[in-house]
Amino acid sequence: MTVLSIRSRLAAIIGGDVTWLRYLMASVVALASDTGLFLLLYHRGVDPTLAAATGYMVGIVVHWLVTSRTVFADATAERGSMERNKQKAMFVISALAGLAVTTGIVGGAHQIGVDPRLAKLVAIGVSFQLTYLLRRHVVFRG
């Protein structure tokens, strides 16, 4: 399979949506901080659900900083404006929806004996799609 073929397939899958690709890259940066902290806390004996929630919350801050400046920069309101504050609040609300999904999946899986690290991988995919859709169509709809 050639690089062109891979690009064509990827473009077909995401409908040529460059914003989705930029969001994916921003998410990788935020995910690194989220997962790194999750693993650090988990390996130090912190309850997996609390470790997942803490990592996710740090990831929220990182994600806002990267997303508002690189992914949806054209739709991000002016600094200090009421609209910008509204976007930040909606961003946090979308993140809390992702947090609920993440903690639900990790906590539920842990309760039934599934390795929390595997559950975190599932939670990443589900939370990514949910927050992308909310941010693209609600938070940064400009």
Short mmCIF file of C-alpha atoms in Angstrom, two decimals, residues 32-59 99 103 106 110 116-117 120:
data_model
loop_
_atom_site.label_atom_id
_atom_site.label_comp_id
_atom_site.label_asym_id
_atom_site.label_seq_id
_atom_site.Cartn_x
_atom_site.Cartn_y
_atom_site.Cartn_z
CA ALA A 32 0.09 12.38 26.60
CA SER A 33 -0.35 14.61 29.65
CA ASP A 34 -3.57 12.85 30.69
CA THR A 35 -2.25 9.30 30.32
CA GLY A 36 1.16 10.09 31.71
CA LEU A 37 -0.36 11.45 34.90
CA PHE A 38 -2.88 8.56 35.05
CA LEU A 39 -0.09 5.98 34.86
CA LEU A 40 2.09 7.84 37.36
CA LEU A 41 -0.72 8.04 39.90
CA TYR A 42 -1.92 4.49 39.26
CA HIS A 43 1.57 3.05 39.76
CA ARG A 44 1.88 5.01 43.01
CA GLY A 45 -1.22 3.28 44.36
CA VAL A 46 -3.90 5.90 43.68
CA ASP A 47 -7.36 4.43 43.03
CA PRO A 48 -7.69 3.91 39.24
CA THR A 49 -10.90 5.94 38.97
CA LEU A 50 -9.34 8.91 40.79
CA ALA A 51 -6.14 8.57 38.75
CA ALA A 52 -8.16 8.56 35.51
CA ALA A 53 -10.19 11.61 36.59
CA THR A 54 -7.11 13.56 37.69
CA GLY A 55 -5.24 12.82 34.47
CA TYR A 56 -8.29 13.77 32.43
CA MET A 57 -8.67 17.12 34.23
CA VAL A 58 -5.06 18.05 33.52
CA GLY A 59 -5.64 16.99 29.93
CA LEU A 99 -14.69 12.83 31.92
CA THR A 103 -14.43 7.52 34.65
CA VAL A 106 -12.47 2.85 33.76
CA HIS A 110 -12.16 -2.07 37.27
CA PRO A 116 -7.81 -0.25 34.17
CA ARG A 117 -5.12 0.43 31.56
CA LYS A 120 -8.51 3.60 29.65
#
